[in-house]
PDB file of C-alpha atoms in Angstrom:
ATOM      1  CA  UNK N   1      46.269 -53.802 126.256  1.00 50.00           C
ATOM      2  CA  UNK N   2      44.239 -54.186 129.623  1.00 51.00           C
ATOM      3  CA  UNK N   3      41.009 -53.389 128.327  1.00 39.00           C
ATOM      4  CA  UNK N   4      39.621 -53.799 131.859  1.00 46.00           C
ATOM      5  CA  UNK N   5      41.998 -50.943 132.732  1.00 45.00           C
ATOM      6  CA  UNK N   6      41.071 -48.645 130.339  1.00 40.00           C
ATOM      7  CA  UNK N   7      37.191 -48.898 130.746  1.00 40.00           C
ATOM      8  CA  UNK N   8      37.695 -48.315 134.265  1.00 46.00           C
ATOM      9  CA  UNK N   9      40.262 -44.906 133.178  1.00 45.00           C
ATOM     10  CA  UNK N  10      37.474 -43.777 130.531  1.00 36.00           C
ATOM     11  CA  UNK N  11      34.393 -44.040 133.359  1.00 44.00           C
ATOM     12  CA  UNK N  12      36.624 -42.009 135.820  1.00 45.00           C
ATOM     13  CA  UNK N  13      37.296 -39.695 133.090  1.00 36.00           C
ATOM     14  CA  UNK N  14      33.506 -39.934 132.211  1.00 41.00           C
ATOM     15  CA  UNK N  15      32.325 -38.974 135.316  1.00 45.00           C
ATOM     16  CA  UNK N  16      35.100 -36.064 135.970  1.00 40.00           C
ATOM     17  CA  UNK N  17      33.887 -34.699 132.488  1.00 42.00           C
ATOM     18  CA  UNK N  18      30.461 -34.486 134.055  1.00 48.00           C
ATOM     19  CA  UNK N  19      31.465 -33.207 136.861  1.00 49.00           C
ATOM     20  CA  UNK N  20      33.425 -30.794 135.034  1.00 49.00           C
ATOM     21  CA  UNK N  21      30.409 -29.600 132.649  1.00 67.00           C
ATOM     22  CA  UNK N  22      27.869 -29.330 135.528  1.00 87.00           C
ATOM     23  CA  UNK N  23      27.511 -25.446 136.243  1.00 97.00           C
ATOM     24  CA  UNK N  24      26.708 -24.173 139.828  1.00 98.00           C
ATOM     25  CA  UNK N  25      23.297 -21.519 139.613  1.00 98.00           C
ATOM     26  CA  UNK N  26      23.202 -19.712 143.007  1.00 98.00           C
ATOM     27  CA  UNK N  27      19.759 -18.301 143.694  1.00 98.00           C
ATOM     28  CA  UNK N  28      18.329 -15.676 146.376  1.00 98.00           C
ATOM     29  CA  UNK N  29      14.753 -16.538 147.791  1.00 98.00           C
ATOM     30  CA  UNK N  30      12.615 -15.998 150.966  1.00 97.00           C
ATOM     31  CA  UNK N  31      11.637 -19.472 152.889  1.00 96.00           C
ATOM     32  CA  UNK N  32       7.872 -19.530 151.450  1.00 95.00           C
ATOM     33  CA  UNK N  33       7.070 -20.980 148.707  1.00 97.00           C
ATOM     34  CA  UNK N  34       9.998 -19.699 146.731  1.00 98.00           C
ATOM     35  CA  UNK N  35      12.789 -21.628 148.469  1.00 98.00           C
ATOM     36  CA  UNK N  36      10.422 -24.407 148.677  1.00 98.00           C
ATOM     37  CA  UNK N  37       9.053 -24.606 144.504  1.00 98.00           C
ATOM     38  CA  UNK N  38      13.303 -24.215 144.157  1.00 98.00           C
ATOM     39  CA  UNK N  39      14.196 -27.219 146.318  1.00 98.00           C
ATOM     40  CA  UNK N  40      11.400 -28.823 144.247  1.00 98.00           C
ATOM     41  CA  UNK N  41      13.040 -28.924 141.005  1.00 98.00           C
ATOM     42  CA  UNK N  42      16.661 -29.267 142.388  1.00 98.00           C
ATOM     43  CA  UNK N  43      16.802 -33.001 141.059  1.00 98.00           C
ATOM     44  CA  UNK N  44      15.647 -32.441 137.727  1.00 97.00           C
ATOM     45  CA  UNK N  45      18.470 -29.826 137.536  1.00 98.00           C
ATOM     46  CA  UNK N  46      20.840 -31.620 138.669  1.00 98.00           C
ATOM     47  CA  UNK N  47      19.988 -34.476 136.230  1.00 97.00           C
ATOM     48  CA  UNK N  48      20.288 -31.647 133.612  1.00 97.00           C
ATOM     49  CA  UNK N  49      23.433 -30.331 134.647  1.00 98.00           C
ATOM     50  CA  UNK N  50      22.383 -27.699 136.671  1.00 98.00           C
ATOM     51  CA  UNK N  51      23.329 -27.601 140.017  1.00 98.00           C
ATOM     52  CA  UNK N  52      21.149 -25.091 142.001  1.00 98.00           C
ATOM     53  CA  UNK N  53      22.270 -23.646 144.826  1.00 98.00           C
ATOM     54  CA  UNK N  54      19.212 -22.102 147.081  1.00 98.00           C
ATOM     55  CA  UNK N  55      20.265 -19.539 149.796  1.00 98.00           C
ATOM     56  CA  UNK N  56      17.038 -17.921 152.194  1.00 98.00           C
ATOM     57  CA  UNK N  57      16.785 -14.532 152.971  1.00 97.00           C
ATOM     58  CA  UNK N  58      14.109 -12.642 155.224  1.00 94.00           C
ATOM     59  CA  UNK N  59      13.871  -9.521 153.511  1.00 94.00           C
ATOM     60  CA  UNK N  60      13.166  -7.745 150.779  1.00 94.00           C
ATOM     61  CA  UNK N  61      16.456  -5.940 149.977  1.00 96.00           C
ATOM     62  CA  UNK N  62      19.360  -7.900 150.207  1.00 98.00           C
ATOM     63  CA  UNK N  63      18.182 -10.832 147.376  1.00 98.00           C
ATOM     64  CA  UNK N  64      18.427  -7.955 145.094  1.00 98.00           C
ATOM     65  CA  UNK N  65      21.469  -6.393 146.517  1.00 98.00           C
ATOM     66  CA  UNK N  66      23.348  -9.571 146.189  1.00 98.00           C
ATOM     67  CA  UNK N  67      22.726 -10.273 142.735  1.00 98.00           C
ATOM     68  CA  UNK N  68      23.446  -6.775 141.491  1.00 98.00           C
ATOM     69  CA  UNK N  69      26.956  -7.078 143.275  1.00 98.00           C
ATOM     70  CA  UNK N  70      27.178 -10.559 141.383  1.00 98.00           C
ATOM     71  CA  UNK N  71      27.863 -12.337 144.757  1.00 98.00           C
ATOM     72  CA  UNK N  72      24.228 -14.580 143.653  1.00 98.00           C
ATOM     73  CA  UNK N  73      23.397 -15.314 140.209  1.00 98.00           C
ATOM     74  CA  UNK N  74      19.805 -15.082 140.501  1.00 99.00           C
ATOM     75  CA  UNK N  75      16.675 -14.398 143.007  1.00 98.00           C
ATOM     76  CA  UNK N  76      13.037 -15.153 143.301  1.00 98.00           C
ATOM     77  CA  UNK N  77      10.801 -13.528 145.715  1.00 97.00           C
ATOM     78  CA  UNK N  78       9.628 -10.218 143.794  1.00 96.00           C
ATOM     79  CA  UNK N  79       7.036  -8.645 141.281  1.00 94.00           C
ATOM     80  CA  UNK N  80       7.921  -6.712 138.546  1.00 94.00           C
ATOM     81  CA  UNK N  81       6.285  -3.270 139.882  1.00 92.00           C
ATOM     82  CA  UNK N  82       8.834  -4.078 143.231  1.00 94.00           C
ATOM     83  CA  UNK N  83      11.684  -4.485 140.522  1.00 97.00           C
ATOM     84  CA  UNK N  84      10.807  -1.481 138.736  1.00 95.00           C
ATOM     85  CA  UNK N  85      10.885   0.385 141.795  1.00 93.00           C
ATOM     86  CA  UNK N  86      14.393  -1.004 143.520  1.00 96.00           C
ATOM     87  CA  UNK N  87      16.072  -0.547 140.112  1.00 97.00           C
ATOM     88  CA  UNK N  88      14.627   3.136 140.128  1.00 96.00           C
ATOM     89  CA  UNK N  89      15.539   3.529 143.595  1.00 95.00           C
ATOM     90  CA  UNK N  90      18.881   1.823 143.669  1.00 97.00           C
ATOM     91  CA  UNK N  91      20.125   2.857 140.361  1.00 97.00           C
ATOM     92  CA  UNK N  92      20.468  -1.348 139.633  1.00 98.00           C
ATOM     93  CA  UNK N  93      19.748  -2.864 136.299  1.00 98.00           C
ATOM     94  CA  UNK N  94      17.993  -6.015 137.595  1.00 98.00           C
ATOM     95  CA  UNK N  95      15.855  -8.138 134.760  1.00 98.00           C
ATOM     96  CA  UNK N  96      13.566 -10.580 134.668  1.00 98.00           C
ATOM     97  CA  UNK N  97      14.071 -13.829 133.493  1.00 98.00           C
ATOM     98  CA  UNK N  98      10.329 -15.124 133.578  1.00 98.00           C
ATOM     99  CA  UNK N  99       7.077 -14.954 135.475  1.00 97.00           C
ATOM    100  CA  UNK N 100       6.519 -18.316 137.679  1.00 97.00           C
ATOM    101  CA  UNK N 101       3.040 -17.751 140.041  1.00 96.00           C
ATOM    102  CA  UNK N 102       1.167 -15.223 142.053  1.00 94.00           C
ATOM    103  CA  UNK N 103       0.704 -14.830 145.934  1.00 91.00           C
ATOM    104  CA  UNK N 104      -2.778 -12.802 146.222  1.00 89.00           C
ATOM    105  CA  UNK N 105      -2.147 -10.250 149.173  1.00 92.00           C
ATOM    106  CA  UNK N 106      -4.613 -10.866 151.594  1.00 96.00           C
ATOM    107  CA  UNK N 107      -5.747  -8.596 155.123  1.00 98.00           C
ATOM    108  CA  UNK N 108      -5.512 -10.508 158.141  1.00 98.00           C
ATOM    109  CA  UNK N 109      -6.987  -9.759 161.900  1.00 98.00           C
ATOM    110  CA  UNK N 110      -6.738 -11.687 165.397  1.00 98.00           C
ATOM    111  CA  UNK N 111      -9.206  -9.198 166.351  1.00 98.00           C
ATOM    112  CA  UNK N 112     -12.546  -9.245 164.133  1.00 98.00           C
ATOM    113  CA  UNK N 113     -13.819 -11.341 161.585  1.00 97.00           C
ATOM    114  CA  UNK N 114     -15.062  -8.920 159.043  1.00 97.00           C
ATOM    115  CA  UNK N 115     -14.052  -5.739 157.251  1.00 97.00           C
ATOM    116  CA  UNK N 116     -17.351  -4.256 158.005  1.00 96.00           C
ATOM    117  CA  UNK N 117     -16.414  -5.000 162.215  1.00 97.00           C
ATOM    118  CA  UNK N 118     -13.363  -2.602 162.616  1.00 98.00           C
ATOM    119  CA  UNK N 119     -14.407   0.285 164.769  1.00 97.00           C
ATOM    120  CA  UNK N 120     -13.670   3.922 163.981  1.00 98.00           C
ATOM    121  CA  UNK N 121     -10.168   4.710 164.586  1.00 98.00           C
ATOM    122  CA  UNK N 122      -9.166   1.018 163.905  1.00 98.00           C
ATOM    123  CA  UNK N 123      -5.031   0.471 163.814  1.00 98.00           C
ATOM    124  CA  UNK N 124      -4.171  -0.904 160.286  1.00 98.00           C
ATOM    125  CA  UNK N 125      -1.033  -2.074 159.702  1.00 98.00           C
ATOM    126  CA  UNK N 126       0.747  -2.236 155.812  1.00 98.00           C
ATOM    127  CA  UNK N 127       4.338  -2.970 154.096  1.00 97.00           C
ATOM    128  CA  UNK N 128       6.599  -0.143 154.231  1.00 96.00           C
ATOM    129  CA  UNK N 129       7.700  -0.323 150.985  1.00 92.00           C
ATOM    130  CA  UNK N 130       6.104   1.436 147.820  1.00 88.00           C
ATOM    131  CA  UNK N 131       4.924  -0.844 145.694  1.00 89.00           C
ATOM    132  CA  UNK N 132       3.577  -3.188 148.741  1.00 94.00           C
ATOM    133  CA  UNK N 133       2.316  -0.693 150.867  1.00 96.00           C
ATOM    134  CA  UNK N 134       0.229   0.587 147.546  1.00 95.00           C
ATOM    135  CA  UNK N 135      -0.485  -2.911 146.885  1.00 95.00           C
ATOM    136  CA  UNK N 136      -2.375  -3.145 150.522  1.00 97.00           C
ATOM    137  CA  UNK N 137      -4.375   0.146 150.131  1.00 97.00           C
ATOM    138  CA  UNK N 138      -5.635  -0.334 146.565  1.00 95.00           C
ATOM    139  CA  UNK N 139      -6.664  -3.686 148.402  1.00 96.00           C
ATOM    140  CA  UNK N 140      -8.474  -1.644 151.161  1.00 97.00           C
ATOM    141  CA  UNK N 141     -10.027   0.268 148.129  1.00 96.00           C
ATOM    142  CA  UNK N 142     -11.525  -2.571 146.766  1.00 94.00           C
ATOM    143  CA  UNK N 143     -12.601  -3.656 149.321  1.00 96.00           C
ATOM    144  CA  UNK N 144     -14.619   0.069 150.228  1.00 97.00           C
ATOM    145  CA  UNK N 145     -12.573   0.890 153.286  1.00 98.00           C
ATOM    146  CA  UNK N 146     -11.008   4.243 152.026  1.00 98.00           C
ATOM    147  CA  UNK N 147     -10.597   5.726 148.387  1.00 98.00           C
ATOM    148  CA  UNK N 148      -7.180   7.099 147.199  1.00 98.00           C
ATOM    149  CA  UNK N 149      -6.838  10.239 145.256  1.00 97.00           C
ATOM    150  CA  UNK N 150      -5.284   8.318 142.416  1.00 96.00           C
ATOM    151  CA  UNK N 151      -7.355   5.510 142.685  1.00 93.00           C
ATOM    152  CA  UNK N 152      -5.054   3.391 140.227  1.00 90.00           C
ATOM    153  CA  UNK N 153      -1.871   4.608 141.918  1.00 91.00           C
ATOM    154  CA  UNK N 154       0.272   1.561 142.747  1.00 88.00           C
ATOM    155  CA  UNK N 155       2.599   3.074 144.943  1.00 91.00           C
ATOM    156  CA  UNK N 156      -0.157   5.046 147.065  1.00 95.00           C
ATOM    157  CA  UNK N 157       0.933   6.040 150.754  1.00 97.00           C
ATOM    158  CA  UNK N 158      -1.471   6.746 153.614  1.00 98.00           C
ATOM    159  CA  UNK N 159      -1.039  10.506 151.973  1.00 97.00           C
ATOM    160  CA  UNK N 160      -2.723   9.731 148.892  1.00 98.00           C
ATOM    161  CA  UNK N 161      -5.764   8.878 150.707  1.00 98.00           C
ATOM    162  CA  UNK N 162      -8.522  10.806 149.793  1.00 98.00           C
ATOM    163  CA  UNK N 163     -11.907   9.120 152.145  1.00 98.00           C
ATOM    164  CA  UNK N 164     -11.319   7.089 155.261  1.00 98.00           C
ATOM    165  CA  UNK N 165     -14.759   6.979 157.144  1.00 98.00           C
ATOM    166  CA  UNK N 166     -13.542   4.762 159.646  1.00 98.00           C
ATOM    167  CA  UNK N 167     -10.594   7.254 160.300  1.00 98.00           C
ATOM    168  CA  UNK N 168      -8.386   4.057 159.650  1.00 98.00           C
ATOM    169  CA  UNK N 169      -4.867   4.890 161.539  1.00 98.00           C
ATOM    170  CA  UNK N 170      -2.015   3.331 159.098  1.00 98.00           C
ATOM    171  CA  UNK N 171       0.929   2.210 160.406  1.00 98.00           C
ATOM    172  CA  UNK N 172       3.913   1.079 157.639  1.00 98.00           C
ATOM    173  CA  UNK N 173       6.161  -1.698 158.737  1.00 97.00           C
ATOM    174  CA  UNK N 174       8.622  -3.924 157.242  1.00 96.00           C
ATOM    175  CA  UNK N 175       7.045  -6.329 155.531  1.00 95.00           C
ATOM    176  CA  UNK N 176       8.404  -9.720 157.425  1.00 94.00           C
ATOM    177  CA  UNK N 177       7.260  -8.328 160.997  1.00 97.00           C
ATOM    178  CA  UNK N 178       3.788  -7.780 160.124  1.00 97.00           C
ATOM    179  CA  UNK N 179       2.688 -11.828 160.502  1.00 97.00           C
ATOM    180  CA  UNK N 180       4.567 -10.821 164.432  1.00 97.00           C
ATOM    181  CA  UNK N 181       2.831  -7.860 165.457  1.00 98.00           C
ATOM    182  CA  UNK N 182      -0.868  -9.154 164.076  1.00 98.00           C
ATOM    183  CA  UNK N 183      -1.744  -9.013 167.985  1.00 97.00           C
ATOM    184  CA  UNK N 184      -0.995  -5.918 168.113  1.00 98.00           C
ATOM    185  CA  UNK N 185      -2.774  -3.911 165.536  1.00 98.00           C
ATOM    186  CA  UNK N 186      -6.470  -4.404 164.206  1.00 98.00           C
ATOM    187  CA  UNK N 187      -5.912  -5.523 160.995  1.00 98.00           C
ATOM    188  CA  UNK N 188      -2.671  -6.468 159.008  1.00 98.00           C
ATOM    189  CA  UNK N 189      -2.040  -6.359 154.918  1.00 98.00           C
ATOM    190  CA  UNK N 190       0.772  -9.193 154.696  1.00 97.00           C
ATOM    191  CA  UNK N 191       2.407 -10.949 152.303  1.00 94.00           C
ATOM    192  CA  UNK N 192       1.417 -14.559 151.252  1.00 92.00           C
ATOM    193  CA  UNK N 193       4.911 -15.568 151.369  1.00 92.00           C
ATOM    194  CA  UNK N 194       5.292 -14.294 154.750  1.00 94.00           C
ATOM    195  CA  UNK N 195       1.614 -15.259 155.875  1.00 95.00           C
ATOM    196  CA  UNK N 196       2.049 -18.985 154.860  1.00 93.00           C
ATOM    197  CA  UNK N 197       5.223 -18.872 157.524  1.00 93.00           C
ATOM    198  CA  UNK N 198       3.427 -18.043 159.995  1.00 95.00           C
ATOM    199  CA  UNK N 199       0.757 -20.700 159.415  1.00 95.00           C
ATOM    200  CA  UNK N 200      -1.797 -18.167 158.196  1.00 95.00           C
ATOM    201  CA  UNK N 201      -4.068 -19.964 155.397  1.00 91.00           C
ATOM    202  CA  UNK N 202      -4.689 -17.036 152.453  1.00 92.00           C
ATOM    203  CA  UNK N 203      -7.685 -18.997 151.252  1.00 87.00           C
ATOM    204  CA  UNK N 204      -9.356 -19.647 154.846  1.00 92.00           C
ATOM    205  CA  UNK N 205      -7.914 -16.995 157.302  1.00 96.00           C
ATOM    206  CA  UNK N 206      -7.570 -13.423 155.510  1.00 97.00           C
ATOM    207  CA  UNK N 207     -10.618 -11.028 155.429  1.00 98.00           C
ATOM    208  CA  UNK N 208      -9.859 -10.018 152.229  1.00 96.00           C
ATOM    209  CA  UNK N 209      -8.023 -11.041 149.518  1.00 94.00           C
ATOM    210  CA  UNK N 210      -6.765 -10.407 145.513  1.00 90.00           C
ATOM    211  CA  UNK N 211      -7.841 -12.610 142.982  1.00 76.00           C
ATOM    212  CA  UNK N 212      -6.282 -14.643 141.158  1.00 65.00           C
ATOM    213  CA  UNK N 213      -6.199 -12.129 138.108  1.00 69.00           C
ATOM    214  CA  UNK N 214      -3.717  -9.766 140.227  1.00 78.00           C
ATOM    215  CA  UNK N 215      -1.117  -7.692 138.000  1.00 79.00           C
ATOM    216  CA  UNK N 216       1.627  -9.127 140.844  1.00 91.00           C
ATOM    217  CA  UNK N 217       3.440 -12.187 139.414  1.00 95.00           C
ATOM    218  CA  UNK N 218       6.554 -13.651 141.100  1.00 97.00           C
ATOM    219  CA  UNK N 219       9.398 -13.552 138.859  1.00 98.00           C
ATOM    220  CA  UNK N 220      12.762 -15.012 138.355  1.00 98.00           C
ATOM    221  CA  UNK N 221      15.303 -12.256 138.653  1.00 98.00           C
ATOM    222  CA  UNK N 222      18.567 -11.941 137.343  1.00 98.00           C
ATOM    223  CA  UNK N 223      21.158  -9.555 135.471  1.00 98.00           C
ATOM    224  CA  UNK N 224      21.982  -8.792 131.674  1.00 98.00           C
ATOM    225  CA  UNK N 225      25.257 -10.452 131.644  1.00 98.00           C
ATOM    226  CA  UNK N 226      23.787 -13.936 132.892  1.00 98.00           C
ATOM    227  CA  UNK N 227      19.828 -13.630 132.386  1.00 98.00           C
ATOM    228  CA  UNK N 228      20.241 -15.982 128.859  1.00 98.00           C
ATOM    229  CA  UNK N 229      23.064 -18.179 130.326  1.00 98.00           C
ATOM    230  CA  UNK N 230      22.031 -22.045 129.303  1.00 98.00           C
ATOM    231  CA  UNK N 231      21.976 -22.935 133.403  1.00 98.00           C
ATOM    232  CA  UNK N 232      19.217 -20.032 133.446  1.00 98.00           C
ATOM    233  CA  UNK N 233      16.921 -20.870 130.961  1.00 98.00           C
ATOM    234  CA  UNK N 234      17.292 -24.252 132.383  1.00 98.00           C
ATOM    235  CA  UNK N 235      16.237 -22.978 135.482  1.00 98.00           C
ATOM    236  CA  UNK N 236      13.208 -21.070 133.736  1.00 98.00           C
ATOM    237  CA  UNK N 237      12.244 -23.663 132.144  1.00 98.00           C
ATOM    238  CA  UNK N 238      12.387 -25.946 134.874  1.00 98.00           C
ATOM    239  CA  UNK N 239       9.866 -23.051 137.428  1.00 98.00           C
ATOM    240  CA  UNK N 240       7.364 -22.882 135.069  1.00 98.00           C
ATOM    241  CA  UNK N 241       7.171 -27.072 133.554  1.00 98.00           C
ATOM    242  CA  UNK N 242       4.108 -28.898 134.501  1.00 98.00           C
ATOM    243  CA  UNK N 243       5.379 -30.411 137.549  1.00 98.00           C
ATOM    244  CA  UNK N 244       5.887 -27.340 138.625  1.00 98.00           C
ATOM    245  CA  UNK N 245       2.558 -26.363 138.501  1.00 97.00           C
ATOM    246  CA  UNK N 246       1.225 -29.203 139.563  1.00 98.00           C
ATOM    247  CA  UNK N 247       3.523 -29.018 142.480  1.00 98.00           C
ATOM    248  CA  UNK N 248       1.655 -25.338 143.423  1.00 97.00           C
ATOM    249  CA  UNK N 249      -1.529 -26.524 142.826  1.00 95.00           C
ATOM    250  CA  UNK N 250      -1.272 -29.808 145.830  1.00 96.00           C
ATOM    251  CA  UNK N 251       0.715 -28.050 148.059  1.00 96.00           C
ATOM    252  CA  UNK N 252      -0.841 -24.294 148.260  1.00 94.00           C
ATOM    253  CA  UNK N 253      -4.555 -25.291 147.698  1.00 90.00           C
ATOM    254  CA  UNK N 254      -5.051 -21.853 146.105  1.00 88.00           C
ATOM    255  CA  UNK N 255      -2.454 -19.464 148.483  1.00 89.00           C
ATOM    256  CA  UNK N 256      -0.173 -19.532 145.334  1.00 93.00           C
ATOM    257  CA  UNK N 257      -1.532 -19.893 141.992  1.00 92.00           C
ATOM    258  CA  UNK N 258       0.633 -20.626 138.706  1.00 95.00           C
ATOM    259  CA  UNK N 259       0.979 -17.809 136.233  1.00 93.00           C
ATOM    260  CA  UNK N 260       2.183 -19.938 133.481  1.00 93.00           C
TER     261      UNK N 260
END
């Protein structure tokens, strides 16, 4: 027998077995910090047989979309009140899978420094969707700029608004052009994904911001059929490890906190 042969057949074999067992995990995420905490722990899941496949999107809509029509197994850019709301909407049966950190929202101005220097009749710009747009004006509540009439409501429109002093003139956008048209408007309520790619700072540049105690974790999304699959509890496991956090922690100095 040529043993030499055979050791050389059973590595090949070896190594096409591991090939073989290694499952592909597609995932849905905007650029920042989801994509980015993702690409993180894409070595340790390949190590554990896990190879993650990380695809960017600049919206809100279609990471959802494409995991409902199974064309992606999984997504991470959303809170659960923005699930709740797109499965309500959409008639989808989206899940989460677990919670991994929170982005405080944060208001943001190129044109004063304070809350307390808009002028009457001040342009205020917020997310056009419902749980976002909320989001920003229970923000602007807190912070004593207007009062709604349901002042827990979480998806509030410029409607609900019972008090504005300053006559505050509300403008809802889509949520990734707000960092673009910050020049334009007196004060914008963006996104800390979408703030941190424009090379806003939450912690140093908005006027306002959420604590870290906000209801709005960032969750790992995916659907019944595949939400306990062994790659995705891998994968959950693998967002919310120590490295993980500790990964958050250097890199965001406080614009993303851990919720695990």
């Amino acid at each position: 027998m040529n043993f030499k042969k055979t050791l050389v057949g059973l590595t090949a074999f070896a190594a096409f077995s591991a090939a073989q067992a290694e499952e592909t995990l597609s995932v849905a995420a905007t650029a920042v910090p989801h994509a980015e905490i993702l690409e993180f722990i894409q070595p340790a899941l390949k190590e554990n047989g896990v190879d993650l496949q990380v695809k960017v999107f600049t919206d809100y809509v279609q990471p959802n979309i494409q995991v409902d029509q199974k064309r992606m197994d999984a997504n991470f850019f959303q809170h659960q009140p923005y699930l709740d709301e797109f499965n309500d909407g959409k008639g989808t049966d989206l899940v989460t899978v677990t919670g991994v950190h929170i982005e405080p929202f944060g208001a943001y101005s190129q044109k004063v420094d304070s809350l307390e220097a808009l002028e009457e009749g001040a342009t205020v710009a917020i997310p056009n969707d419902p749980t976002n747009g909320g989001r920003a004006l229970l923000l602007l509540q807190d912070a004593g700029l207007i009062k709604l009439k349901d002042e827990s409501k979480i998806t509030a429109t410029p409607r609900d608004i019972a008090e504005n002093p300053k006559k505050l003139k509300f403008r809802e956008l889509e949520a990734a052009t707000l960092p673009r048209i910050l020049n334009q408007v007196d004060l914008a309520l963006i996104n800390t994904n979408y703030a941190l790619e424009a090379d806003l700072n939450p912690a140093e540049d908005a006027l306002v911001i959420e604590g870290a105690n906000s209801p709005y974790v960032n969750i790992l999304v995916a659907r019944p059929d595949n939400k306990d699959s062994e790659a995705m509890q891998k994968l959950a496991e693998a967002l919310t490890s120590e490295d993980v956090r500790a990964f958050i922690e250097e890199k965001y100095e406080g614009a993303v906190v851990p919720a695990f």
